[in-house]
PDB file of C-alpha atoms in Angstrom:
ATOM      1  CA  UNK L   1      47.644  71.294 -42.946  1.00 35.00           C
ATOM      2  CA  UNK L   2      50.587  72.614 -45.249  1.00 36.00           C
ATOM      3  CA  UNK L   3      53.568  71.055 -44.588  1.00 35.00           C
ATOM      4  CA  UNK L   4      57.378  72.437 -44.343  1.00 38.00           C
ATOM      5  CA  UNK L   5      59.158  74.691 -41.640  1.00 40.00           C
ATOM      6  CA  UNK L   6      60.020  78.701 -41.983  1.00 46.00           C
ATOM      7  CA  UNK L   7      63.858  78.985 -42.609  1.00 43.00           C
ATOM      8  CA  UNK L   8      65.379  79.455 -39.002  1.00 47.00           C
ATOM      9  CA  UNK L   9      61.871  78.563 -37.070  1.00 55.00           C
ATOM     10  CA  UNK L  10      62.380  76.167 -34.320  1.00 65.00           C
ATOM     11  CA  UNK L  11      59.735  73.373 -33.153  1.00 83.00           C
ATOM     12  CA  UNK L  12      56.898  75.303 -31.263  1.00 94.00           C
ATOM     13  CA  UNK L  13      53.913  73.432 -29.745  1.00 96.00           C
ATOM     14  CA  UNK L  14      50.716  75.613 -29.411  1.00 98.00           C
ATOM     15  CA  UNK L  15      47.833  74.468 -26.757  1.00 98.00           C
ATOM     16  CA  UNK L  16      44.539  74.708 -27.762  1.00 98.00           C
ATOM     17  CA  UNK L  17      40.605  73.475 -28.107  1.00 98.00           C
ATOM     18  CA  UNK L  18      39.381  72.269 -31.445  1.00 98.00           C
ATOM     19  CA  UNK L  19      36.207  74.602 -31.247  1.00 98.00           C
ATOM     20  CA  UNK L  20      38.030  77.688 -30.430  1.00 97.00           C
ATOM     21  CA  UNK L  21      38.144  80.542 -32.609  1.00 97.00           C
ATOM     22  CA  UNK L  22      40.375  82.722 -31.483  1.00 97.00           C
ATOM     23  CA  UNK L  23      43.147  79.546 -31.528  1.00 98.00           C
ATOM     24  CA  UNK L  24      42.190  78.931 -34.802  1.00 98.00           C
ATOM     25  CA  UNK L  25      43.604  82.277 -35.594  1.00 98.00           C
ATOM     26  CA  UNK L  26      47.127  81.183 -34.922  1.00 98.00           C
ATOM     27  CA  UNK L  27      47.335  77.842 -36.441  1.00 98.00           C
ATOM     28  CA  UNK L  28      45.800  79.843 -39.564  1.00 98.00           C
ATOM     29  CA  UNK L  29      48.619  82.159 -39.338  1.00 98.00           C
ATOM     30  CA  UNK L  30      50.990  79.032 -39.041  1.00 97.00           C
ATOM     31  CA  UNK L  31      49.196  77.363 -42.608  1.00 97.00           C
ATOM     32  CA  UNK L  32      49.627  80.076 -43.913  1.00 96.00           C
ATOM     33  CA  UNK L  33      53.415  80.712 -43.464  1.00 94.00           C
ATOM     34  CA  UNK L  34      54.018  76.826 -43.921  1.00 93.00           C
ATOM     35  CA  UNK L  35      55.458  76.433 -40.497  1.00 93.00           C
ATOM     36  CA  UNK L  36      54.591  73.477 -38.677  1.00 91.00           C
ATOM     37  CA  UNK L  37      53.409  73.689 -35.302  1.00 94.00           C
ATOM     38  CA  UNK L  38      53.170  70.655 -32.673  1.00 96.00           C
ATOM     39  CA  UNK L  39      49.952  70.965 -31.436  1.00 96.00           C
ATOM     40  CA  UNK L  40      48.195  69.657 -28.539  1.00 97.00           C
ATOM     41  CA  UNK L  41      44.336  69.570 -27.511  1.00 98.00           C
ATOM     42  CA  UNK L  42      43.770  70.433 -24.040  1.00 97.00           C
ATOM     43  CA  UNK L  43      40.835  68.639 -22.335  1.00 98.00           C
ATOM     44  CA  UNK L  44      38.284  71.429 -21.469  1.00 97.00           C
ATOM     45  CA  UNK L  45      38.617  70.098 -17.415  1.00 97.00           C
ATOM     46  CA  UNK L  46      42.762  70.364 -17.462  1.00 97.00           C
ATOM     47  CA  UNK L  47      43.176  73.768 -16.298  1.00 96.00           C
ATOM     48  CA  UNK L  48      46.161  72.389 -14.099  1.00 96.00           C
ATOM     49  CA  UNK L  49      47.843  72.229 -17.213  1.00 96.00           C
ATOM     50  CA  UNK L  50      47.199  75.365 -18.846  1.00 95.00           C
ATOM     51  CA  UNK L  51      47.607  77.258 -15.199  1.00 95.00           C
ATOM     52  CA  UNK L  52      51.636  75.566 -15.034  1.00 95.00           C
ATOM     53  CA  UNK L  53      51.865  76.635 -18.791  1.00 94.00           C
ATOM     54  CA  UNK L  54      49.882  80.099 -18.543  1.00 91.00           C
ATOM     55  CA  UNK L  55      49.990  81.100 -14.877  1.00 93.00           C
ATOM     56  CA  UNK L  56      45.982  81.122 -15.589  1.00 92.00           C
ATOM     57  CA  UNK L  57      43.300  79.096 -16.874  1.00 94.00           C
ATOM     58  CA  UNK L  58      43.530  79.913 -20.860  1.00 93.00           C
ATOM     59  CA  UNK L  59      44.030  79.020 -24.715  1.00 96.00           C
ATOM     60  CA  UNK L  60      45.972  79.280 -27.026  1.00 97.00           C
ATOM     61  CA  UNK L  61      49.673  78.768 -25.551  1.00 97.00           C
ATOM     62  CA  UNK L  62      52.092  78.609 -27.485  1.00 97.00           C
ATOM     63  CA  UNK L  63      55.277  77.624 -26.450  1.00 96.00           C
ATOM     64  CA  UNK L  64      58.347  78.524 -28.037  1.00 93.00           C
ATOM     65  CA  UNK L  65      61.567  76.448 -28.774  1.00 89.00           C
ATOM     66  CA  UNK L  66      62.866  79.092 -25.619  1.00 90.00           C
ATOM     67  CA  UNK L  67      60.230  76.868 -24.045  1.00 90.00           C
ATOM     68  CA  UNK L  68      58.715  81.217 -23.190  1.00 92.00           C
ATOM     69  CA  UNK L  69      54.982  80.965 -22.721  1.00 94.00           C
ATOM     70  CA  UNK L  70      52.980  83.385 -25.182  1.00 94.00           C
ATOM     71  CA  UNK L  71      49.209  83.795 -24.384  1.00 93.00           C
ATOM     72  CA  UNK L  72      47.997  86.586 -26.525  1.00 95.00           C
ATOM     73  CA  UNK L  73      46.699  85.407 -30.273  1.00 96.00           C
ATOM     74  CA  UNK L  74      47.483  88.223 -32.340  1.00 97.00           C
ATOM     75  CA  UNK L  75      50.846  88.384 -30.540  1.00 97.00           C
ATOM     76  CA  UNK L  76      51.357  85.214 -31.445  1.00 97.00           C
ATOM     77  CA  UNK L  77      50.282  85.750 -34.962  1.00 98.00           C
ATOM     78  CA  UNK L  78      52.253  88.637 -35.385  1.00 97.00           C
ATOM     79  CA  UNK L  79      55.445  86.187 -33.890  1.00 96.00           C
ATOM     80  CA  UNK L  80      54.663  83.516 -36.910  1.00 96.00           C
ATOM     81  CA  UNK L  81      54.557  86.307 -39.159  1.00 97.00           C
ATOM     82  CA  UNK L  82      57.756  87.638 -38.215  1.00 96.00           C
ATOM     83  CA  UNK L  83      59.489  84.459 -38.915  1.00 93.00           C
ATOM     84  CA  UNK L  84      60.957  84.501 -42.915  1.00 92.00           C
ATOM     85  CA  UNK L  85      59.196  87.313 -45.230  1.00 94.00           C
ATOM     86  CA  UNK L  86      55.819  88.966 -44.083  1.00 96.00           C
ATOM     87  CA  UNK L  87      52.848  87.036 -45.258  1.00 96.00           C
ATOM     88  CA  UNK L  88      49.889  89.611 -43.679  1.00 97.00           C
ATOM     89  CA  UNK L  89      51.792  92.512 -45.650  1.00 96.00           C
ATOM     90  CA  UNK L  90      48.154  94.047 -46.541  1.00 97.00           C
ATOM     91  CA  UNK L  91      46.150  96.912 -45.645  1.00 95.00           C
ATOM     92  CA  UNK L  92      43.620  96.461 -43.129  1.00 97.00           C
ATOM     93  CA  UNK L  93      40.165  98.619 -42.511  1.00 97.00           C
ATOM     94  CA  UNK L  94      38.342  99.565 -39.323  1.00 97.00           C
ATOM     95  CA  UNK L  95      34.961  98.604 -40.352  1.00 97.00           C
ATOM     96  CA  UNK L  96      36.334  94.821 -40.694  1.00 97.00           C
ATOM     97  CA  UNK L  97      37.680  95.268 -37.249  1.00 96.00           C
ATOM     98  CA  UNK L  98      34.321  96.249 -35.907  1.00 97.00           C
ATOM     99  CA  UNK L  99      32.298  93.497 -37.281  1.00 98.00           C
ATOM    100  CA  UNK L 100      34.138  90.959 -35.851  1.00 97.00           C
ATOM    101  CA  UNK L 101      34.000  92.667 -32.751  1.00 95.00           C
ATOM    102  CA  UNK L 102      30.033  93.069 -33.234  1.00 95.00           C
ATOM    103  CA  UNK L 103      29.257  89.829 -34.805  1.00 97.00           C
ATOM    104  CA  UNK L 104      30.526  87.714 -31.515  1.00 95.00           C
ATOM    105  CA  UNK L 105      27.400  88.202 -29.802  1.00 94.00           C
ATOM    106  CA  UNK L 106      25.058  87.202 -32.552  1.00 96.00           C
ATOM    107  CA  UNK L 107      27.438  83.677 -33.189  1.00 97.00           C
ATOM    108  CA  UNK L 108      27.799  82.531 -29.341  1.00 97.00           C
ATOM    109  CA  UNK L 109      24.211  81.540 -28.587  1.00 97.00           C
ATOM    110  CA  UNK L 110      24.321  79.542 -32.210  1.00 97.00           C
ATOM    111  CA  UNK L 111      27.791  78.384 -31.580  1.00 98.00           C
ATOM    112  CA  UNK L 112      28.881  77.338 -28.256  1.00 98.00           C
ATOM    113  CA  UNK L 113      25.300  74.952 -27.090  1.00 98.00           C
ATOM    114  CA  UNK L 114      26.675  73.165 -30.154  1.00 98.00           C
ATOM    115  CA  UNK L 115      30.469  72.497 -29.605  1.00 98.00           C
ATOM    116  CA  UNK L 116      29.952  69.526 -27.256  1.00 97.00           C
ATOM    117  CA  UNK L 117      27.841  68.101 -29.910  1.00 97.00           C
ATOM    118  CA  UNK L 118      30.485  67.911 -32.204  1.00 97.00           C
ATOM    119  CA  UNK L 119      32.414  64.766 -30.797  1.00 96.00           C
ATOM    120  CA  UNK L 120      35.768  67.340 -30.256  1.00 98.00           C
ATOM    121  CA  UNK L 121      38.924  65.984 -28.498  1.00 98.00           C
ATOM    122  CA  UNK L 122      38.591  68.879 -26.057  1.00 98.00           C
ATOM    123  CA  UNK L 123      35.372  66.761 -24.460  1.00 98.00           C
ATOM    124  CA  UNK L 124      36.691  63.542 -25.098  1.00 97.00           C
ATOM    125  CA  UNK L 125      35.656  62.507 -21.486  1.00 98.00           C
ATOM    126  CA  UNK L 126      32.589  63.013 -19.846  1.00 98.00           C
ATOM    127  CA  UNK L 127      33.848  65.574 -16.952  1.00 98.00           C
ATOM    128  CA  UNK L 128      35.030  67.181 -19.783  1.00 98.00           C
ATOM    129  CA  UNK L 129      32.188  67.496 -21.298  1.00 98.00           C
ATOM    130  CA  UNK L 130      29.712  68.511 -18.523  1.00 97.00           C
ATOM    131  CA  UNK L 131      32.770  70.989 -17.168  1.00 97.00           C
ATOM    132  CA  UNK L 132      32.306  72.730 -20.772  1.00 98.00           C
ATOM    133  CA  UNK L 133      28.678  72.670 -20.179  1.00 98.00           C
ATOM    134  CA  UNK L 134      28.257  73.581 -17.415  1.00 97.00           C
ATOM    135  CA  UNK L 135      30.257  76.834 -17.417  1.00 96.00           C
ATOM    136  CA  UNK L 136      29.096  78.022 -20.614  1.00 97.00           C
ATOM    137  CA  UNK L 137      25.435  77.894 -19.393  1.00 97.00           C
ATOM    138  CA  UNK L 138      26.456  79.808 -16.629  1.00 96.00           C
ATOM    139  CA  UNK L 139      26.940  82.532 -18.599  1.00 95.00           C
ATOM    140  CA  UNK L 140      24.644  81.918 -21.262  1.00 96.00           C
ATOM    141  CA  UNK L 141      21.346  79.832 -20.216  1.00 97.00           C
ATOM    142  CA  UNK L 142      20.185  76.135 -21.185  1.00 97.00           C
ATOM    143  CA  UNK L 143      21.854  75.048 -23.912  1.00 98.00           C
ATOM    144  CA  UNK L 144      19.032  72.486 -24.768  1.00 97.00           C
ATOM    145  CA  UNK L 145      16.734  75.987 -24.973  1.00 97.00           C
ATOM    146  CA  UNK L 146      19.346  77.962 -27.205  1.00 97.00           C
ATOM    147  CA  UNK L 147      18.983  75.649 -29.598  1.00 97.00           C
ATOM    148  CA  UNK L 148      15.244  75.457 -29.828  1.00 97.00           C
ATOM    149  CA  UNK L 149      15.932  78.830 -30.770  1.00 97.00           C
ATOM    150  CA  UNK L 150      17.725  78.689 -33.572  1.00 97.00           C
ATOM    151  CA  UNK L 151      15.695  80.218 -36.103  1.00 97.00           C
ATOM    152  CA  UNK L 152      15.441  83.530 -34.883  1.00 96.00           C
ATOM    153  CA  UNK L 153      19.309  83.293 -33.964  1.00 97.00           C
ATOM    154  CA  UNK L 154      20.002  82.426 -37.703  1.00 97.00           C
ATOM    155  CA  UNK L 155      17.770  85.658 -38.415  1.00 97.00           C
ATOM    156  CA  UNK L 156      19.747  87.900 -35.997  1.00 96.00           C
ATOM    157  CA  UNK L 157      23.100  86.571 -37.333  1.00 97.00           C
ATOM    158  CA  UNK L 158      22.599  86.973 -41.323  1.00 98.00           C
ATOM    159  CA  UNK L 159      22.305  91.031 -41.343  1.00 97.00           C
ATOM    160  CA  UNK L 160      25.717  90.867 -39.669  1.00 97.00           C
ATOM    161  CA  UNK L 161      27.037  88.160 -42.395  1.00 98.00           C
ATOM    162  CA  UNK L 162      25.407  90.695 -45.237  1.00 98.00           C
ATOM    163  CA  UNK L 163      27.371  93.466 -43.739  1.00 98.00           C
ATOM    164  CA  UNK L 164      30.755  91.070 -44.528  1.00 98.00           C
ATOM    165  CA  UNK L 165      29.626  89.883 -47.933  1.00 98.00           C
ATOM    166  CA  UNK L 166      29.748  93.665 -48.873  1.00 98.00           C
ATOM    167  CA  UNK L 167      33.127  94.649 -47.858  1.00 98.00           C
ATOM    168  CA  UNK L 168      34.876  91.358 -48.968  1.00 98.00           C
ATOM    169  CA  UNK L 169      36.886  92.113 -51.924  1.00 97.00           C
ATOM    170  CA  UNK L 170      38.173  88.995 -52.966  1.00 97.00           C
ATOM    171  CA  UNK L 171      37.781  84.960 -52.149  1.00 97.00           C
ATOM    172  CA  UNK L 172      41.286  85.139 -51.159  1.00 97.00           C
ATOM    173  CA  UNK L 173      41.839  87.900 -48.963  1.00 97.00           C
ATOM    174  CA  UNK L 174      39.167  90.215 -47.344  1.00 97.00           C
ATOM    175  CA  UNK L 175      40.873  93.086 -48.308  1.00 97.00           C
ATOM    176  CA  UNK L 176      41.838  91.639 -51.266  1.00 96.00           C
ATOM    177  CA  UNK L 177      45.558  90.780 -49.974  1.00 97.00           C
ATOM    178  CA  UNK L 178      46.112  88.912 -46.909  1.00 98.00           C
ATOM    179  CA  UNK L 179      45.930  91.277 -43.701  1.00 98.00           C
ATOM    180  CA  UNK L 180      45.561  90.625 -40.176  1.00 98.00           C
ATOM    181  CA  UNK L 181      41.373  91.579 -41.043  1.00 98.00           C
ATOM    182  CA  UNK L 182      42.057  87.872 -42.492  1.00 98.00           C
ATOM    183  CA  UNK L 183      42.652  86.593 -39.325  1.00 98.00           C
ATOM    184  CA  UNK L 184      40.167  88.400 -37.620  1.00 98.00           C
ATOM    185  CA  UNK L 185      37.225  87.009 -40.198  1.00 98.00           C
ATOM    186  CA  UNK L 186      37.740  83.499 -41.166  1.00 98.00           C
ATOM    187  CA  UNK L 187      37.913  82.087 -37.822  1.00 98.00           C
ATOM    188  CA  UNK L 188      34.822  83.660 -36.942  1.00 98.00           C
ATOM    189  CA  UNK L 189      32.496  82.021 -39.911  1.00 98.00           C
ATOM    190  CA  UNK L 190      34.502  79.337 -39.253  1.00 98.00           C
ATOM    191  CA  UNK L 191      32.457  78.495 -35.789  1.00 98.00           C
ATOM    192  CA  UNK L 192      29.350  79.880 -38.103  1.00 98.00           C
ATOM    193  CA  UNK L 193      29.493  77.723 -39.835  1.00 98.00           C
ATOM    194  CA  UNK L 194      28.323  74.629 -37.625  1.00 98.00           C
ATOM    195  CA  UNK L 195      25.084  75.631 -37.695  1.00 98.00           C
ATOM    196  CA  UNK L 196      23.088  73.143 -40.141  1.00 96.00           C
ATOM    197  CA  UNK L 197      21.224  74.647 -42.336  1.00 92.00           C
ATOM    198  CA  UNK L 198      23.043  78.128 -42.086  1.00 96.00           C
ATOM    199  CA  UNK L 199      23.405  79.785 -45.447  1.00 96.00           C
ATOM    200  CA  UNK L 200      26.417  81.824 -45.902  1.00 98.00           C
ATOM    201  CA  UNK L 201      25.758  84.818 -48.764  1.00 98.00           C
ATOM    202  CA  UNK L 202      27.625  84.566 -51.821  1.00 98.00           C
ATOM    203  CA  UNK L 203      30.651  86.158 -51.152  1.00 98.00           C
ATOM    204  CA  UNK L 204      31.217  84.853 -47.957  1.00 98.00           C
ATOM    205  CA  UNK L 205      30.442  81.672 -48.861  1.00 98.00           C
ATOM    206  CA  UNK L 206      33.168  82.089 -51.963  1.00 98.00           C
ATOM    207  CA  UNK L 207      35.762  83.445 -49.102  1.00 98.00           C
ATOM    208  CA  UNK L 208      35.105  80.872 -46.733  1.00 98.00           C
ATOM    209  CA  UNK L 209      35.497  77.607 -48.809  1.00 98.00           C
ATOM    210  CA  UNK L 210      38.654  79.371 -50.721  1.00 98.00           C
ATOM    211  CA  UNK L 211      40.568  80.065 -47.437  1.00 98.00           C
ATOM    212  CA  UNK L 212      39.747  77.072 -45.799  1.00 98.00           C
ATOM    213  CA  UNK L 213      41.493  75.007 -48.668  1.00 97.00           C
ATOM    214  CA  UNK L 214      44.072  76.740 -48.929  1.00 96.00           C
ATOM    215  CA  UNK L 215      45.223  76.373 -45.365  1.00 97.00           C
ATOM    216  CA  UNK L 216      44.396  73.065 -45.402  1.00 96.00           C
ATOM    217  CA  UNK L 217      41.735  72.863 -42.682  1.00 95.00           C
ATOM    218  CA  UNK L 218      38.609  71.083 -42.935  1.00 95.00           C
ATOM    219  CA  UNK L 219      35.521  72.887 -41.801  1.00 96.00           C
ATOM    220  CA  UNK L 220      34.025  71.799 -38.577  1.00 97.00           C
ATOM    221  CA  UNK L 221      30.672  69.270 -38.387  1.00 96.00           C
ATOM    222  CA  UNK L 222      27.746  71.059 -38.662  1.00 96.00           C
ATOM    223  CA  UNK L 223      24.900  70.177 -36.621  1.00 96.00           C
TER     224      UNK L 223
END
């Protein structure tokens, strides 16, 4: 990740899993502003610690150098940005906001039967592991049966990624200066893209590997 501090910034640590999108979103934000946040991996089972840092079961925290608790993303985004000059300074459209809203439900069922796969600290012990499981099929169904079904998940999903590759205007900015929309998009293909075999369309594709170098961050396995 870039390195260096924003002038006047203090040392603040942000909680958070490896797999999660919408934490991704902040340390993003932070790459992008060259501030350095301490970060910490919470085990997917520890929801003692996130409930005495949170008052609930959640991620991302991140905690200040006040040592205040913040627990909403694009507050905490907006925070980063507020430190030194205004990096998200661009304009941002409504139809970008409502495809990340929409695509959610097409990525999960690829997405999340795949996460403990991936060998993430987040399930770096076995209770862990099966607590992830187990509450994510829950909701969702046998993961072992989600991902028989890939195929016609991968179909359902690209109409929604052709819908992005038309209103991306640049590979370094959706909008073709950095906006919030930028934070709302790449952390979403970035969880797309661990699905093997899943072909990104040109532009996206472009956008994707652009923005991920730049702040630094390798993609996650794909599998």
């Amino acid at each position: 990740m870039a390195a260096g501090t924003v002038h006047g910034a203090g040392v603040m640590r942000l909680y958070l899993f490896e797999h999660c999108s919408i934490c991704f979103r902040v340390r993003m934000a932070a790459a992008l502003k060259h501030l350095h946040l301490q970060e910490t991996v919470v085990l997917e089972d520890d929801s003692e610690t996130m409930i005495r840092l949170a008052g609930k079961r959640r991620v991302p925290i991140l905690v200040k150098d006040d040592g205040q608790s913040m627990l909403e993303s694009m507050d905490m985004v907006a925070y980063i940005d507020s430190l030194g000059a205004p990096t998200f300074t661009g304009p941002q459209r409504a139809e970008i906001s409502a495809w990340a809203d929409s695509v959610v439900e097409k990525t999960v069922p690829l997405t999340m039967p795949r996460y403990p796969l991936l060998g993430l600290p987040e399930f770096g012990t076995i209770s862990a592991r099966d607590h992830y499981i187990l509450r994510k099929q829950n909701k969702l169904g046998d993961f072992i049966e989600l991902r028989a079904k890939t195929r016609e998940q991968v179909d359902a999903l690209m109409p929604e990624l052709e819908v992005i590759d038309r209103l991306i205007e640049s590979p370094t900015a959706v909008n073709g200066e950095l906006s919030l929309d930028d934070i709302r998009v790449l952390p979403l293909l970035r969880s797309a893209a661990v699905v093997k075999g899943l072909r990104f369309p040109q532009k996206v594709r472009a956008y994707f590997e652009s923005m991920m170098s730049r702040i630094g961050y390798q993609p996650l396995p794909a599998i």
